[in-house]
Coordinates of C-alpha atoms in Angstrom, one line a residue:
X1 CA 0.0 0.0 0.0
X2 CA 2.8 2.4 0.8
X3 CA 4.3 1.8 -2.6
X4 CA 1.0 2.6 -4.3
X5 CA 0.7 5.8 -2.2
X6 CA 4.2 6.8 -3.0
X7 CA 3.7 6.4 -6.8
X8 CA 0.3 8.2 -6.5
X9 CA 2.0 11.1 -4.8
X10 CA 4.6 11.2 -7.6
X11 CA 1.9 11.3 -10.2
X12 CA 0.1 14.1 -8.3
X13 CA 3.4 16.1 -8.2
X14 CA 3.9 15.7 -11.9
X15 CA 0.3 16.7 -12.7
X16 CA 0.7 19.9 -10.7
X17 CA 4.1 20.4 -12.4
X18 CA 2.5 20.2 -15.9
X19 CA -0.3 22.6 -14.8
X20 CA 2.3 25.1 -13.5
X21 CA 4.2 25.0 -16.8
X22 CA 1.0 25.2 -18.9
X23 CA -0.4 28.2 -17.0
X24 CA 2.9 30.1 -17.3
X25 CA 2.6 30.6 -21.0
X26 CA 0.8 33.9 -21.0
X27 CA 3.3 35.5 -18.6
X28 CA 6.3 34.1 -20.6
X29 CA 4.8 35.3 -23.9
X30 CA 4.4 38.8 -22.4
X31 CA 8.1 38.9 -21.3
X32 CA 9.6 37.7 -24.6
X33 CA 8.1 40.6 -26.4
X34 CA 10.7 42.9 -24.8
X35 CA 13.7 40.5 -24.3
X36 CA 15.4 37.6 -25.9
X37 CA 14.2 34.3 -24.3
X38 CA 17.7 33.0 -23.7
X39 CA 19.0 35.6 -21.2
X40 CA 15.5 35.9 -19.9
X41 CA 15.4 32.3 -18.9
X42 CA 19.0 32.6 -17.5
X43 CA 18.0 35.5 -15.3
X44 CA 14.9 33.7 -14.2
X45 CA 16.9 30.7 -13.1
X46 CA 19.4 32.9 -11.3
X47 CA 16.6 34.6 -9.4
X48 CA 15.2 31.2 -8.5
X49 CA 18.5 30.0 -7.3
X50 CA 19.0 33.1 -5.2
X51 CA 15.6 32.6 -3.5
X52 CA 16.2 29.0 -2.9
X53 CA 19.8 29.4 -1.6
X54 CA 18.9 29.7 2.2
X55 CA 17.3 26.3 2.1
X56 CA 19.3 24.4 -0.4
X57 CA 22.9 25.3 0.7
X58 CA 22.6 23.5 4.0
X59 CA 23.7 20.2 2.4
X60 CA 27.4 19.3 2.3
X61 CA 29.0 19.5 -1.1
X62 CA 31.9 17.6 -2.6
X63 CA 33.6 17.6 -6.1
X64 CA 31.5 14.7 -7.4
X65 CA 28.2 16.3 -6.4
X66 CA 29.3 19.6 -8.0
X67 CA 30.2 17.9 -11.2
X68 CA 26.9 16.1 -11.4
X69 CA 25.0 19.3 -10.6
X70 CA 27.0 21.1 -13.3
X71 CA 26.1 18.4 -15.8
X72 CA 22.4 18.6 -14.9
X73 CA 22.5 22.4 -15.2
X74 CA 24.2 22.1 -18.6
X75 CA 21.5 19.6 -19.8
X76 CA 18.8 22.1 -18.7
X77 CA 20.6 24.9 -20.6
X78 CA 20.9 22.7 -23.7
X79 CA 17.2 22.0 -23.6
X80 CA 16.1 25.6 -23.4
X81 CA 18.7 26.7 -26.0
X82 CA 17.4 24.0 -28.4
X83 CA 13.8 24.9 -27.7
X84 CA 14.3 28.6 -28.4
X85 CA 16.3 27.9 -31.5
X86 CA 13.6 25.5 -32.8
X87 CA 10.7 27.9 -32.1
X88 CA 12.1 30.2 -34.7
X89 CA 10.9 27.9 -37.5
X90 CA 8.6 25.3 -35.8
X91 CA 5.4 25.9 -33.9
X92 CA 5.3 25.0 -30.2
X93 CA 2.4 22.4 -30.7
X94 CA 4.3 20.8 -33.5
X95 CA 7.3 20.5 -31.2
X96 CA 5.2 18.7 -28.7
X97 CA 4.7 15.9 -31.2
X98 CA 8.5 15.5 -31.3
X99 CA 8.6 15.6 -27.5
X100 CA 6.6 12.3 -27.5
X101 CA 9.9 10.6 -28.5
X102 CA 11.4 11.5 -25.2
X103 CA 9.5 9.0 -22.9
X104 CA 10.5 5.9 -24.9
X105 CA 14.1 7.3 -25.2
X106 CA 14.1 7.8 -21.4
X107 CA 12.9 4.2 -20.8
X108 CA 15.7 2.8 -23.0
X109 CA 18.5 4.9 -21.4
X110 CA 17.1 4.2 -17.8
X111 CA 17.3 0.5 -18.5
X112 CA 20.8 0.7 -19.9
X113 CA 22.2 3.2 -17.3
X114 CA 20.2 2.4 -14.1
X115 CA 18.8 -1.1 -14.9
X116 CA 15.3 0.2 -14.4
X117 CA 12.7 -1.6 -16.4
X118 CA 9.3 -0.2 -17.4
X119 CA 6.7 -2.2 -19.2
X120 CA 6.4 -0.7 -22.7
X121 CA 2.7 -1.1 -23.3
X122 CA 1.4 1.7 -21.0
X123 CA 4.0 4.1 -22.3
X124 CA 3.2 3.3 -25.9
X125 CA -0.5 3.7 -25.3
X126 CA 0.1 7.0 -23.5
X127 CA 2.2 8.4 -26.3
X128 CA -0.2 7.2 -29.0
X129 CA -3.3 8.8 -27.3
X130 CA -1.5 12.1 -26.8
X131 CA -0.3 11.9 -30.4
X132 CA -3.8 11.5 -31.7
X133 CA -5.1 14.3 -29.4
X134 CA -2.5 16.7 -30.6
X135 CA -2.7 15.8 -34.2
X136 CA -6.5 15.7 -34.6
X137 CA -7.8 18.0 -31.9
X138 CA -5.2 20.7 -30.9
X139 CA -3.5 21.3 -34.3
X140 CA -5.6 23.0 -36.9
X141 CA -4.6 20.4 -39.4
X142 CA -2.6 17.1 -39.1
X143 CA 1.2 17.5 -39.5
X144 CA 3.3 15.4 -41.8
X145 CA 5.8 13.9 -39.4
X146 CA 8.4 13.1 -42.1
X147 CA 8.4 16.7 -43.3
X148 CA 8.4 17.9 -39.7
X149 CA 11.5 15.8 -38.9
X150 CA 13.3 17.1 -42.0
X151 CA 13.1 20.7 -40.8
X152 CA 16.3 22.1 -39.2
X153 CA 14.4 23.5 -36.2
X154 CA 13.0 20.0 -35.5
X155 CA 16.5 18.4 -35.6
X156 CA 17.8 21.0 -33.1
X157 CA 14.8 20.3 -30.8
X158 CA 15.6 16.6 -30.8
X159 CA 18.9 17.6 -29.3
X160 CA 16.9 19.3 -26.5
X161 CA 14.8 16.2 -26.1
X162 CA 18.0 14.2 -25.7
X163 CA 19.1 16.6 -22.9
X164 CA 15.8 16.1 -21.1
X165 CA 16.3 12.3 -21.3
X166 CA 19.8 12.7 -19.9
X167 CA 18.6 15.0 -17.1
X168 CA 15.9 12.6 -15.9
X169 CA 18.1 9.5 -16.0
X170 CA 21.2 11.0 -14.5
X171 CA 19.2 12.8 -11.7
X172 CA 17.5 9.6 -10.7
X173 CA 20.5 7.4 -11.2
X174 CA 22.7 9.7 -9.0
X175 CA 20.2 9.5 -6.2
X176 CA 19.8 5.7 -6.5
X177 CA 23.6 5.4 -6.2
X178 CA 23.8 7.9 -3.3
X179 CA 25.9 10.2 -5.4
X180 CA 23.5 13.0 -4.7
X181 CA 21.4 13.8 -1.6
X182 CA 17.7 13.0 -1.7
X183 CA 16.9 16.6 -0.8
X184 CA 15.0 17.9 -3.9
X185 CA 15.6 21.5 -3.0
X186 CA 19.4 21.1 -3.1
X187 CA 19.5 19.5 -6.6
X188 CA 17.0 22.1 -7.8
X189 CA 19.1 24.9 -6.5
X190 CA 22.4 23.8 -8.1
X191 CA 20.8 22.7 -11.4
X192 CA 19.1 26.1 -11.8
X193 CA 22.3 28.0 -10.8
X194 CA 24.5 26.3 -13.3
X195 CA 21.8 26.5 -16.0
X196 CA 21.2 30.1 -15.3
X197 CA 24.9 31.0 -15.6
X198 CA 25.3 29.1 -18.8
X199 CA 22.2 30.6 -20.5
X200 CA 23.3 34.1 -19.5
X201 CA 26.8 33.5 -20.9
X202 CA 25.3 32.3 -24.2
X203 CA 22.9 35.2 -24.4
X204 CA 25.3 37.8 -22.9
X205 CA 24.9 40.2 -25.8
X206 CA 21.1 40.4 -25.2
X207 CA 21.3 41.0 -21.4
X208 CA 21.0 44.8 -21.7
X209 CA 17.4 44.2 -22.9
X210 CA 16.6 42.7 -19.5
X211 CA 18.3 45.6 -17.7
X212 CA 15.9 48.1 -19.3
X213 CA 12.8 46.5 -17.9
X214 CA 10.3 48.2 -15.7
X215 CA 8.7 46.9 -12.5
X216 CA 5.8 45.2 -14.3
X217 CA 8.3 43.0 -16.2
X218 CA 10.3 42.2 -13.0
X219 CA 7.3 41.0 -10.9
X220 CA 6.3 38.7 -13.7
X221 CA 9.8 37.3 -13.9
X222 CA 9.8 36.7 -10.2
X223 CA 6.5 34.9 -10.6
X224 CA 8.0 32.6 -13.2
X225 CA 11.1 32.1 -11.0
X226 CA 9.0 31.0 -8.1
X227 CA 6.3 28.9 -9.8
X228 CA 7.9 27.6 -13.0
X229 CA 11.4 27.3 -11.8
X230 CA 11.7 26.7 -8.0
X231 CA 8.3 24.9 -7.5
X232 CA 8.2 23.0 -10.8
X233 CA 11.7 21.7 -10.7
X234 CA 11.4 20.9 -7.0
X235 CA 8.2 18.8 -7.8
X236 CA 10.1 17.1 -10.6
X237 CA 13.0 16.2 -8.4
X238 CA 10.6 14.8 -5.8
X239 CA 8.8 12.8 -8.4
X240 CA 12.0 11.3 -9.8
X241 CA 12.6 9.7 -6.4
X242 CA 9.2 7.9 -6.7
X243 CA 8.6 7.2 -10.4
X244 CA 10.4 5.8 -13.3
X245 CA 12.1 8.7 -15.2
X246 CA 10.3 7.8 -18.4
X247 CA 7.0 8.5 -16.6
X248 CA 8.3 11.8 -15.2
X249 CA 9.4 12.9 -18.7
X250 CA 6.1 11.8 -20.2
X251 CA 4.2 14.4 -18.2
X252 CA 5.9 17.1 -20.3
X253 CA 3.6 15.9 -23.2
X254 CA 0.6 16.9 -21.0
X255 CA 1.5 20.6 -21.0
X256 CA 0.0 21.3 -24.5
X257 CA -3.3 19.9 -23.2
X258 CA -3.4 22.4 -20.4
X259 CA -2.6 25.2 -22.9
X260 CA -5.4 24.1 -25.2
X261 CA -8.0 23.6 -22.4
X262 CA -7.3 26.7 -20.2
X263 CA -9.0 29.9 -21.3
X264 CA -6.0 32.1 -21.9

């Protein structure tokens, strides 16, 4: 019974995670009108890390932990960089179709790296149902997958999907091997800190756009830092301790459903 409750809690955490991400879209769209999304996300992550520091820095650190956290942060940075590059030429809903490749890829890597087995049938059914919903309900017209995969933006986004896979598998594997502490806040802090620094470095030439913001931009950025950075990644880290990483990654495909259902 305790195992069922633990898994149910993990599913609940990821459902809240997907809702937080889905409801953040209007705020994010408002901000990117006045600043490039790359440094914008970097500053958001740094604000989140600053707010989380008093709680997360109580855990002892060592070189191995720092290296793993740096890798996790780099994987986060790669995903967001790839996503923003892809969005220049490919629509966000179309990218969600490509994201459906991430859960099976996570299952394969988790078995190889962590020896975690997940029965493929539920995962395949989940991906198929979401594929049909996105293709025939959310999108105005069905998308040709072959043509979609051939677009340069799609190929860049697949690199981002690979980063998501690596993040989930490494994060859970490091906890299973006791390389990282089970404290979700600590891994969230260090991952966001390293990712924020990398994204700001990549987008350093666009940082002046952020410096010119007014207070109405900054409170929205703090909102995103708290709810779609601190809280969302904290929920993900907690869920990775309870669920197979492929299941955690699969919840990312639920986000377009919230975007379509909620009255934005």
